[in-house]
Amino acid sequence: MGIILVKAFIISGLALIISYFGIKFIMKHMKQFLIILGTLTFCTCVGFDIYFSKFYQKNETAIKVSEEIKDELTKVSEKFNIHDYVIKNLKQKDGVNMTVVSEIDTALYEIINVYRKILNDPKYMPLITSANDYIGHSKNSAHYHGKAIDIRVKDLDKATKKNIIDGIKVTLGNNYTVLHEDVGTANEHLHVQLKRS
Ligand SMILES: [Zn+2]
């Protein structure tokens, strides 16, 4: 017990002495201390800002493309058949069943046009790898209700792929879930699903 007390005294004493000289040192060099502290704070803030801005940066290309498509959609005539347009302007993998709900047809119209605008190719036909089909999806998958489609993104370069995915997310908005699945594999695709309401 006695030894522990002595140790505690020594440690407290040492801490006091170090604090005393530390504070004295800081007081003496207050100006330099503040400059260093200020510089460190500034650099940390700038560092965080640069680091996190990557995550919050708005994709201007995606926003522009999305606004154009929304605008074009308001101008299509009432006789315009979106389902026919979608079927004619998409490629489908063998076995794909394109029986989907009208909200998915609208989403596909927008998706086709995101691809075409970003790729600057007015005839580009994106490939649907799955829609209302009966193999490979989980039991309660929205695919079986015509409320989800998978679309290929694996053959695009990195920057184009990012613009297309961002463009689709911004254009489709909050009523759809867009998931980038099986990244880096032969089956890499976007899963686009109508949200359950
Ligand atoms: Zn899917």
JSON list of C-alpha atoms and ligand atoms in Angstrom, two decimals:
[
{"chain": "A", "resi": 1, "resn": "MET", "atom": "CA", "xyz": [0.00, 0.00, 0.00]},
{"chain": "A", "resi": 2, "resn": "GLY", "atom": "CA", "xyz": [2.79, 2.36, 1.07]},
{"chain": "A", "resi": 3, "resn": "ILE", "atom": "CA", "xyz": [4.71, 1.72, -2.14]},
{"chain": "A", "resi": 4, "resn": "ILE", "atom": "CA", "xyz": [1.64, 2.41, -4.25]},
{"chain": "A", "resi": 5, "resn": "LEU", "atom": "CA", "xyz": [1.10, 5.72, -2.47]},
{"chain": "A", "resi": 6, "resn": "VAL", "atom": "CA", "xyz": [4.70, 6.73, -3.02]},
{"chain": "A", "resi": 7, "resn": "LYS", "atom": "CA", "xyz": [4.42, 5.81, -6.71]},
{"chain": "A", "resi": 8, "resn": "ALA", "atom": "CA", "xyz": [1.19, 7.83, -7.01]},
{"chain": "A", "resi": 9, "resn": "PHE", "atom": "CA", "xyz": [2.90, 10.83, -5.40]},
{"chain": "A", "resi": 10, "resn": "ILE", "atom": "CA", "xyz": [5.87, 10.59, -7.71]},
{"chain": "A", "resi": 11, "resn": "ILE", "atom": "CA", "xyz": [3.68, 10.28, -10.81]},
{"chain": "A", "resi": 12, "resn": "SER", "atom": "CA", "xyz": [1.42, 13.19, -9.76]},
{"chain": "A", "resi": 13, "resn": "GLY", "atom": "CA", "xyz": [4.47, 15.26, -8.96]},
{"chain": "A", "resi": 14, "resn": "LEU", "atom": "CA", "xyz": [6.04, 14.52, -12.31]},
{"chain": "A", "resi": 15, "resn": "ALA", "atom": "CA", "xyz": [2.74, 15.30, -14.09]},
{"chain": "A", "resi": 16, "resn": "LEU", "atom": "CA", "xyz": [2.53, 18.63, -12.27]},
{"chain": "A", "resi": 17, "resn": "ILE", "atom": "CA", "xyz": [6.13, 19.53, -13.14]},
{"chain": "A", "resi": 18, "resn": "ILE", "atom": "CA", "xyz": [5.63, 18.56, -16.80]},
{"chain": "A", "resi": 19, "resn": "SER", "atom": "CA", "xyz": [2.36, 20.52, -16.96]},
{"chain": "A", "resi": 20, "resn": "TYR", "atom": "CA", "xyz": [4.00, 23.53, -15.30]},
{"chain": "A", "resi": 21, "resn": "PHE", "atom": "CA", "xyz": [6.89, 23.63, -17.75]},
{"chain": "A", "resi": 22, "resn": "GLY", "atom": "CA", "xyz": [4.57, 22.77, -20.63]},
{"chain": "A", "resi": 23, "resn": "ILE", "atom": "CA", "xyz": [2.24, 25.67, -19.86]},
{"chain": "A", "resi": 24, "resn": "LYS", "atom": "CA", "xyz": [5.20, 27.97, -19.22]},
{"chain": "A", "resi": 25, "resn": "PHE", "atom": "CA", "xyz": [6.67, 26.94, -22.57]},
{"chain": "A", "resi": 26, "resn": "ILE", "atom": "CA", "xyz": [3.36, 27.50, -24.38]},
{"chain": "A", "resi": 27, "resn": "MET", "atom": "CA", "xyz": [2.90, 30.91, -22.68]},
{"chain": "A", "resi": 28, "resn": "LYS", "atom": "CA", "xyz": [6.41, 31.93, -23.68]},
{"chain": "A", "resi": 29, "resn": "HIS", "atom": "CA", "xyz": [5.89, 30.81, -27.27]},
{"chain": "A", "resi": 30, "resn": "MET", "atom": "CA", "xyz": [2.17, 31.64, -27.43]},
{"chain": "A", "resi": 31, "resn": "LYS", "atom": "CA", "xyz": [2.43, 33.30, -30.84]},
{"chain": "A", "resi": 32, "resn": "GLN", "atom": "CA", "xyz": [4.21, 30.37, -32.49]},
{"chain": "A", "resi": 33, "resn": "PHE", "atom": "CA", "xyz": [1.92, 27.93, -30.68]},
{"chain": "A", "resi": 34, "resn": "LEU", "atom": "CA", "xyz": [-1.19, 29.66, -32.01]},
{"chain": "A", "resi": 35, "resn": "ILE", "atom": "CA", "xyz": [0.26, 29.80, -35.52]},
{"chain": "A", "resi": 36, "resn": "ILE", "atom": "CA", "xyz": [0.99, 26.05, -35.48]},
{"chain": "A", "resi": 37, "resn": "LEU", "atom": "CA", "xyz": [-2.42, 25.24, -33.97]},
{"chain": "A", "resi": 38, "resn": "GLY", "atom": "CA", "xyz": [-4.17, 27.47, -36.52]},
{"chain": "A", "resi": 39, "resn": "THR", "atom": "CA", "xyz": [-2.25, 25.95, -39.43]},
{"chain": "A", "resi": 40, "resn": "LEU", "atom": "CA", "xyz": [-2.99, 22.39, -38.24]},
{"chain": "A", "resi": 41, "resn": "THR", "atom": "CA", "xyz": [-6.71, 23.16, -37.83]},
{"chain": "A", "resi": 42, "resn": "PHE", "atom": "CA", "xyz": [-6.84, 24.80, -41.24]},
{"chain": "A", "resi": 43, "resn": "CYS", "atom": "CA", "xyz": [-5.06, 21.89, -42.97]},
{"chain": "A", "resi": 44, "resn": "THR", "atom": "CA", "xyz": [-7.31, 19.35, -41.23]},
{"chain": "A", "resi": 45, "resn": "CYS", "atom": "CA", "xyz": [-10.45, 21.22, -42.37]},
{"chain": "A", "resi": 46, "resn": "VAL", "atom": "CA", "xyz": [-9.19, 21.54, -45.96]},
{"chain": "A", "resi": 47, "resn": "GLY", "atom": "CA", "xyz": [-8.19, 17.85, -45.93]},
{"chain": "A", "resi": 48, "resn": "PHE", "atom": "CA", "xyz": [-11.62, 16.74, -44.71]},
{"chain": "A", "resi": 49, "resn": "ASP", "atom": "CA", "xyz": [-13.32, 18.99, -47.23]},
{"chain": "A", "resi": 50, "resn": "ILE", "atom": "CA", "xyz": [-11.32, 17.54, -50.15]},
{"chain": "A", "resi": 51, "resn": "TYR", "atom": "CA", "xyz": [-11.85, 13.99, -48.87]},
{"chain": "A", "resi": 52, "resn": "PHE", "atom": "CA", "xyz": [-15.59, 14.25, -48.29]},
{"chain": "A", "resi": 53, "resn": "SER", "atom": "CA", "xyz": [-16.41, 16.43, -51.30]},
{"chain": "A", "resi": 54, "resn": "LYS", "atom": "CA", "xyz": [-15.83, 13.32, -53.42]},
{"chain": "A", "resi": 55, "resn": "PHE", "atom": "CA", "xyz": [-18.88, 11.77, -51.81]},
{"chain": "A", "resi": 56, "resn": "TYR", "atom": "CA", "xyz": [-21.13, 14.80, -51.99]},
{"chain": "A", "resi": 57, "resn": "GLN", "atom": "CA", "xyz": [-20.09, 16.17, -55.34]},
{"chain": "A", "resi": 58, "resn": "LYS", "atom": "CA", "xyz": [-23.04, 16.63, -57.64]},
{"chain": "A", "resi": 59, "resn": "ASN", "atom": "CA", "xyz": [-22.62, 15.07, -61.03]},
{"chain": "A", "resi": 60, "resn": "GLU", "atom": "CA", "xyz": [-23.41, 18.01, -63.34]},
{"chain": "A", "resi": 61, "resn": "THR", "atom": "CA", "xyz": [-23.54, 15.79, -66.45]},
{"chain": "A", "resi": 62, "resn": "ALA", "atom": "CA", "xyz": [-26.10, 13.52, -64.78]},
{"chain": "A", "resi": 63, "resn": "ILE", "atom": "CA", "xyz": [-28.26, 16.49, -63.73]},
{"chain": "A", "resi": 64, "resn": "LYS", "atom": "CA", "xyz": [-28.15, 18.07, -67.19]},
{"chain": "A", "resi": 65, "resn": "VAL", "atom": "CA", "xyz": [-29.06, 14.80, -68.95]},
{"chain": "A", "resi": 66, "resn": "SER", "atom": "CA", "xyz": [-31.86, 14.15, -66.48]},
{"chain": "A", "resi": 67, "resn": "GLU", "atom": "CA", "xyz": [-33.41, 17.60, -67.02]},
{"chain": "A", "resi": 68, "resn": "GLU", "atom": "CA", "xyz": [-33.32, 17.13, -70.81]},
{"chain": "A", "resi": 69, "resn": "ILE", "atom": "CA", "xyz": [-35.06, 13.75, -70.59]},
{"chain": "A", "resi": 70, "resn": "LYS", "atom": "CA", "xyz": [-37.74, 15.00, -68.17]},
{"chain": "A", "resi": 71, "resn": "ASP", "atom": "CA", "xyz": [-38.39, 17.87, -70.53]},
{"chain": "A", "resi": 72, "resn": "GLU", "atom": "CA", "xyz": [-38.63, 15.56, -73.58]},
{"chain": "A", "resi": 73, "resn": "LEU", "atom": "CA", "xyz": [-41.02, 13.23, -71.73]},
{"chain": "A", "resi": 74, "resn": "THR", "atom": "CA", "xyz": [-43.47, 16.07, -71.10]},
{"chain": "A", "resi": 75, "resn": "LYS", "atom": "CA", "xyz": [-43.55, 16.69, -74.86]},
{"chain": "A", "resi": 76, "resn": "VAL", "atom": "CA", "xyz": [-44.37, 13.17, -76.12]},
{"chain": "A", "resi": 77, "resn": "SER", "atom": "CA", "xyz": [-47.88, 12.84, -77.59]},
{"chain": "A", "resi": 78, "resn": "GLU", "atom": "CA", "xyz": [-50.62, 10.88, -75.84]},
{"chain": "A", "resi": 79, "resn": "LYS", "atom": "CA", "xyz": [-50.57, 8.35, -78.67]},
{"chain": "A", "resi": 80, "resn": "PHE", "atom": "CA", "xyz": [-46.93, 7.59, -78.08]},
{"chain": "A", "resi": 81, "resn": "ASN", "atom": "CA", "xyz": [-46.66, 3.98, -76.91]},
{"chain": "A", "resi": 82, "resn": "ILE", "atom": "CA", "xyz": [-43.82, 3.82, -74.41]},
{"chain": "A", "resi": 83, "resn": "HIS", "atom": "CA", "xyz": [-43.85, 0.00, -74.20]},
{"chain": "A", "resi": 84, "resn": "ASP", "atom": "CA", "xyz": [-43.41, -0.35, -77.99]},
{"chain": "A", "resi": 85, "resn": "TYR", "atom": "CA", "xyz": [-40.66, 2.27, -77.97]},
{"chain": "A", "resi": 86, "resn": "VAL", "atom": "CA", "xyz": [-38.87, 0.48, -75.17]},
{"chain": "A", "resi": 87, "resn": "ILE", "atom": "CA", "xyz": [-39.07, -2.95, -76.88]},
{"chain": "A", "resi": 88, "resn": "LYS", "atom": "CA", "xyz": [-37.78, -1.53, -80.17]},
{"chain": "A", "resi": 89, "resn": "ASN", "atom": "CA", "xyz": [-34.96, 0.42, -78.59]},
{"chain": "A", "resi": 90, "resn": "LEU", "atom": "CA", "xyz": [-33.51, -2.19, -76.27]},
{"chain": "A", "resi": 91, "resn": "LYS", "atom": "CA", "xyz": [-31.56, -5.38, -76.86]},
{"chain": "A", "resi": 92, "resn": "GLN", "atom": "CA", "xyz": [-32.63, -8.36, -74.80]},
{"chain": "A", "resi": 93, "resn": "LYS", "atom": "CA", "xyz": [-30.67, -11.37, -73.71]},
{"chain": "A", "resi": 94, "resn": "ASP", "atom": "CA", "xyz": [-32.23, -14.71, -74.76]},
{"chain": "A", "resi": 95, "resn": "GLY", "atom": "CA", "xyz": [-35.10, -15.75, -72.51]},
{"chain": "A", "resi": 96, "resn": "VAL", "atom": "CA", "xyz": [-35.90, -12.28, -71.19]},
{"chain": "A", "resi": 97, "resn": "ASN", "atom": "CA", "xyz": [-39.61, -11.73, -70.61]},
{"chain": "A", "resi": 98, "resn": "MET", "atom": "CA", "xyz": [-40.46, -8.07, -71.05]},
{"chain": "A", "resi": 99, "resn": "THR", "atom": "CA", "xyz": [-43.87, -8.21, -69.36]},
{"chain": "A", "resi": 100, "resn": "VAL", "atom": "CA", "xyz": [-43.36, -5.31, -66.98]},
{"chain": "A", "resi": 101, "resn": "VAL", "atom": "CA", "xyz": [-45.54, -2.73, -65.25]},
{"chain": "A", "resi": 102, "resn": "SER", "atom": "CA", "xyz": [-45.98, 0.66, -66.94]},
{"chain": "A", "resi": 103, "resn": "GLU", "atom": "CA", "xyz": [-43.74, 2.40, -64.38]},
{"chain": "A", "resi": 104, "resn": "ILE", "atom": "CA", "xyz": [-40.88, 0.13, -65.49]},
{"chain": "A", "resi": 105, "resn": "ASP", "atom": "CA", "xyz": [-41.61, 0.97, -69.14]},
{"chain": "A", "resi": 106, "resn": "THR", "atom": "CA", "xyz": [-41.30, 4.67, -68.27]},
{"chain": "A", "resi": 107, "resn": "ALA", "atom": "CA", "xyz": [-38.09, 4.00, -66.36]},
{"chain": "A", "resi": 108, "resn": "LEU", "atom": "CA", "xyz": [-36.72, 2.10, -69.38]},
{"chain": "A", "resi": 109, "resn": "TYR", "atom": "CA", "xyz": [-37.58, 5.00, -71.70]},
{"chain": "A", "resi": 110, "resn": "GLU", "atom": "CA", "xyz": [-35.54, 7.26, -69.41]},
{"chain": "A", "resi": 111, "resn": "ILE", "atom": "CA", "xyz": [-32.71, 4.73, -69.06]},
{"chain": "A", "resi": 112, "resn": "ILE", "atom": "CA", "xyz": [-32.37, 4.30, -72.86]},
{"chain": "A", "resi": 113, "resn": "ASN", "atom": "CA", "xyz": [-32.08, 8.06, -73.22]},
{"chain": "A", "resi": 114, "resn": "VAL", "atom": "CA", "xyz": [-29.55, 8.41, -70.41]},
{"chain": "A", "resi": 115, "resn": "TYR", "atom": "CA", "xyz": [-27.30, 5.90, -72.26]},
{"chain": "A", "resi": 116, "resn": "ARG", "atom": "CA", "xyz": [-27.80, 7.67, -75.59]},
{"chain": "A", "resi": 117, "resn": "LYS", "atom": "CA", "xyz": [-27.06, 11.15, -74.25]},
{"chain": "A", "resi": 118, "resn": "ILE", "atom": "CA", "xyz": [-24.04, 10.16, -72.18]},
{"chain": "A", "resi": 119, "resn": "LEU", "atom": "CA", "xyz": [-22.59, 8.00, -74.98]},
{"chain": "A", "resi": 120, "resn": "ASN", "atom": "CA", "xyz": [-23.55, 10.66, -77.51]},
{"chain": "A", "resi": 121, "resn": "ASP", "atom": "CA", "xyz": [-25.02, 7.91, -79.68]},
{"chain": "A", "resi": 122, "resn": "PRO", "atom": "CA", "xyz": [-28.72, 8.44, -80.56]},
{"chain": "A", "resi": 123, "resn": "LYS", "atom": "CA", "xyz": [-29.10, 4.83, -81.74]},
{"chain": "A", "resi": 124, "resn": "TYR", "atom": "CA", "xyz": [-27.47, 3.02, -78.83]},
{"chain": "A", "resi": 125, "resn": "MET", "atom": "CA", "xyz": [-29.48, 0.02, -77.60]},
{"chain": "A", "resi": 126, "resn": "PRO", "atom": "CA", "xyz": [-28.80, -0.96, -73.98]},
{"chain": "A", "resi": 127, "resn": "LEU", "atom": "CA", "xyz": [-28.97, -4.69, -73.19]},
{"chain": "A", "resi": 128, "resn": "ILE", "atom": "CA", "xyz": [-31.58, -6.03, -70.77]},
{"chain": "A", "resi": 129, "resn": "THR", "atom": "CA", "xyz": [-30.15, -9.11, -69.09]},
{"chain": "A", "resi": 130, "resn": "SER", "atom": "CA", "xyz": [-33.26, -9.92, -67.06]},
{"chain": "A", "resi": 131, "resn": "ALA", "atom": "CA", "xyz": [-36.81, -8.71, -66.51]},
{"chain": "A", "resi": 132, "resn": "ASN", "atom": "CA", "xyz": [-39.88, -10.80, -65.64]},
{"chain": "A", "resi": 133, "resn": "ASP", "atom": "CA", "xyz": [-38.04, -14.12, -65.95]},
{"chain": "A", "resi": 134, "resn": "TYR", "atom": "CA", "xyz": [-38.10, -17.17, -63.82]},
{"chain": "A", "resi": 135, "resn": "ILE", "atom": "CA", "xyz": [-34.54, -18.20, -63.12]},
{"chain": "A", "resi": 136, "resn": "GLY", "atom": "CA", "xyz": [-31.87, -16.97, -60.78]},
{"chain": "A", "resi": 137, "resn": "HIS", "atom": "CA", "xyz": [-33.79, -14.45, -58.69]},
{"chain": "A", "resi": 138, "resn": "SER", "atom": "CA", "xyz": [-34.65, -14.74, -55.02]},
{"chain": "A", "resi": 139, "resn": "LYS", "atom": "CA", "xyz": [-38.08, -16.14, -54.21]},
{"chain": "A", "resi": 140, "resn": "ASN", "atom": "CA", "xyz": [-39.87, -12.84, -53.53]},
{"chain": "A", "resi": 141, "resn": "SER", "atom": "CA", "xyz": [-37.97, -10.87, -56.15]},
{"chain": "A", "resi": 142, "resn": "ALA", "atom": "CA", "xyz": [-39.71, -7.86, -57.72]},
{"chain": "A", "resi": 143, "resn": "HIS", "atom": "CA", "xyz": [-38.63, -9.40, -61.06]},
{"chain": "A", "resi": 144, "resn": "TYR", "atom": "CA", "xyz": [-41.54, -11.87, -60.80]},
{"chain": "A", "resi": 145, "resn": "HIS", "atom": "CA", "xyz": [-43.99, -8.98, -60.57]},
{"chain": "A", "resi": 146, "resn": "GLY", "atom": "CA", "xyz": [-42.67, -7.11, -63.60]},
{"chain": "A", "resi": 147, "resn": "LYS", "atom": "CA", "xyz": [-41.34, -4.46, -61.25]},
{"chain": "A", "resi": 148, "resn": "ALA", "atom": "CA", "xyz": [-37.60, -4.91, -61.79]},
{"chain": "A", "resi": 149, "resn": "ILE", "atom": "CA", "xyz": [-35.15, -5.16, -64.67]},
{"chain": "A", "resi": 150, "resn": "ASP", "atom": "CA", "xyz": [-31.41, -5.78, -64.95]},
{"chain": "A", "resi": 151, "resn": "ILE", "atom": "CA", "xyz": [-29.40, -3.85, -67.49]},
{"chain": "A", "resi": 152, "resn": "ARG", "atom": "CA", "xyz": [-25.81, -4.40, -68.61]},
{"chain": "A", "resi": 153, "resn": "VAL", "atom": "CA", "xyz": [-23.12, -1.86, -67.67]},
{"chain": "A", "resi": 154, "resn": "LYS", "atom": "CA", "xyz": [-20.05, -4.11, -67.72]},
{"chain": "A", "resi": 155, "resn": "ASP", "atom": "CA", "xyz": [-18.68, -3.05, -71.12]},
{"chain": "A", "resi": 156, "resn": "LEU", "atom": "CA", "xyz": [-18.45, 0.66, -70.29]},
{"chain": "A", "resi": 157, "resn": "ASP", "atom": "CA", "xyz": [-15.29, 2.47, -69.24]},
{"chain": "A", "resi": 158, "resn": "LYS", "atom": "CA", "xyz": [-15.14, 3.66, -65.63]},
{"chain": "A", "resi": 159, "resn": "ALA", "atom": "CA", "xyz": [-16.00, 7.36, -66.16]},
{"chain": "A", "resi": 160, "resn": "THR", "atom": "CA", "xyz": [-18.81, 6.66, -68.64]},
{"chain": "A", "resi": 161, "resn": "LYS", "atom": "CA", "xyz": [-20.23, 4.00, -66.34]},
{"chain": "A", "resi": 162, "resn": "LYS", "atom": "CA", "xyz": [-20.29, 6.45, -63.42]},
{"chain": "A", "resi": 163, "resn": "ASN", "atom": "CA", "xyz": [-22.04, 9.11, -65.52]},
{"chain": "A", "resi": 164, "resn": "ILE", "atom": "CA", "xyz": [-24.63, 6.61, -66.76]},
{"chain": "A", "resi": 165, "resn": "ILE", "atom": "CA", "xyz": [-25.34, 5.22, -63.28]},
{"chain": "A", "resi": 166, "resn": "ASP", "atom": "CA", "xyz": [-25.58, 8.72, -61.77]},
{"chain": "A", "resi": 167, "resn": "GLY", "atom": "CA", "xyz": [-27.72, 9.85, -64.74]},
{"chain": "A", "resi": 168, "resn": "ILE", "atom": "CA", "xyz": [-30.13, 6.94, -64.23]},
{"chain": "A", "resi": 169, "resn": "LYS", "atom": "CA", "xyz": [-30.34, 7.54, -60.47]},
{"chain": "A", "resi": 170, "resn": "VAL", "atom": "CA", "xyz": [-31.00, 11.27, -60.86]},
{"chain": "A", "resi": 171, "resn": "THR", "atom": "CA", "xyz": [-33.52, 10.79, -63.69]},
{"chain": "A", "resi": 172, "resn": "LEU", "atom": "CA", "xyz": [-35.50, 7.98, -62.05]},
{"chain": "A", "resi": 173, "resn": "GLY", "atom": "CA", "xyz": [-35.61, 9.80, -58.71]},
{"chain": "A", "resi": 174, "resn": "ASN", "atom": "CA", "xyz": [-37.07, 8.51, -55.46]},
{"chain": "A", "resi": 175, "resn": "ASN", "atom": "CA", "xyz": [-39.65, 6.05, -56.80]},
{"chain": "A", "resi": 176, "resn": "TYR", "atom": "CA", "xyz": [-37.03, 3.56, -57.94]},
{"chain": "A", "resi": 177, "resn": "THR", "atom": "CA", "xyz": [-34.15, 1.69, -56.34]},
{"chain": "A", "resi": 178, "resn": "VAL", "atom": "CA", "xyz": [-31.02, 1.45, -58.50]},
{"chain": "A", "resi": 179, "resn": "LEU", "atom": "CA", "xyz": [-28.39, -1.07, -57.41]},
{"chain": "A", "resi": 180, "resn": "HIS", "atom": "CA", "xyz": [-25.02, -1.69, -59.07]},
{"chain": "A", "resi": 181, "resn": "GLU", "atom": "CA", "xyz": [-24.66, -5.46, -58.70]},
{"chain": "A", "resi": 182, "resn": "ASP", "atom": "CA", "xyz": [-21.99, -8.13, -59.29]},
{"chain": "A", "resi": 183, "resn": "VAL", "atom": "CA", "xyz": [-19.40, -5.39, -59.89]},
{"chain": "A", "resi": 184, "resn": "GLY", "atom": "CA", "xyz": [-16.30, -6.62, -61.72]},
{"chain": "A", "resi": 185, "resn": "THR", "atom": "CA", "xyz": [-17.87, -9.95, -62.79]},
{"chain": "A", "resi": 186, "resn": "ALA", "atom": "CA", "xyz": [-19.24, -11.16, -66.15]},
{"chain": "A", "resi": 187, "resn": "ASN", "atom": "CA", "xyz": [-22.73, -10.52, -64.73]},
{"chain": "A", "resi": 188, "resn": "GLU", "atom": "CA", "xyz": [-22.11, -6.87, -63.71]},
{"chain": "A", "resi": 189, "resn": "HIS", "atom": "CA", "xyz": [-25.41, -5.00, -64.13]},
{"chain": "A", "resi": 190, "resn": "LEU", "atom": "CA", "xyz": [-27.75, -2.38, -62.76]},
{"chain": "A", "resi": 191, "resn": "HIS", "atom": "CA", "xyz": [-30.81, -3.68, -60.97]},
{"chain": "A", "resi": 192, "resn": "VAL", "atom": "CA", "xyz": [-33.63, -1.14, -61.31]},
{"chain": "A", "resi": 193, "resn": "GLN", "atom": "CA", "xyz": [-36.70, -1.73, -59.22]},
{"chain": "A", "resi": 194, "resn": "LEU", "atom": "CA", "xyz": [-39.93, 0.11, -58.60]},
{"chain": "A", "resi": 195, "resn": "LYS", "atom": "CA", "xyz": [-40.18, 0.91, -54.88]},
{"chain": "A", "resi": 196, "resn": "ARG", "atom": "CA", "xyz": [-42.99, -0.77, -53.00]},
{"chain": "A", "resi": 197, "resn": "SER", "atom": "CA", "xyz": [-45.57, 1.81, -52.06]},
{"chain": "B", "resi": 1, "resn": "ZN", "atom": "ZN", "xyz": [-32.29, -7.69, -60.72]}
]
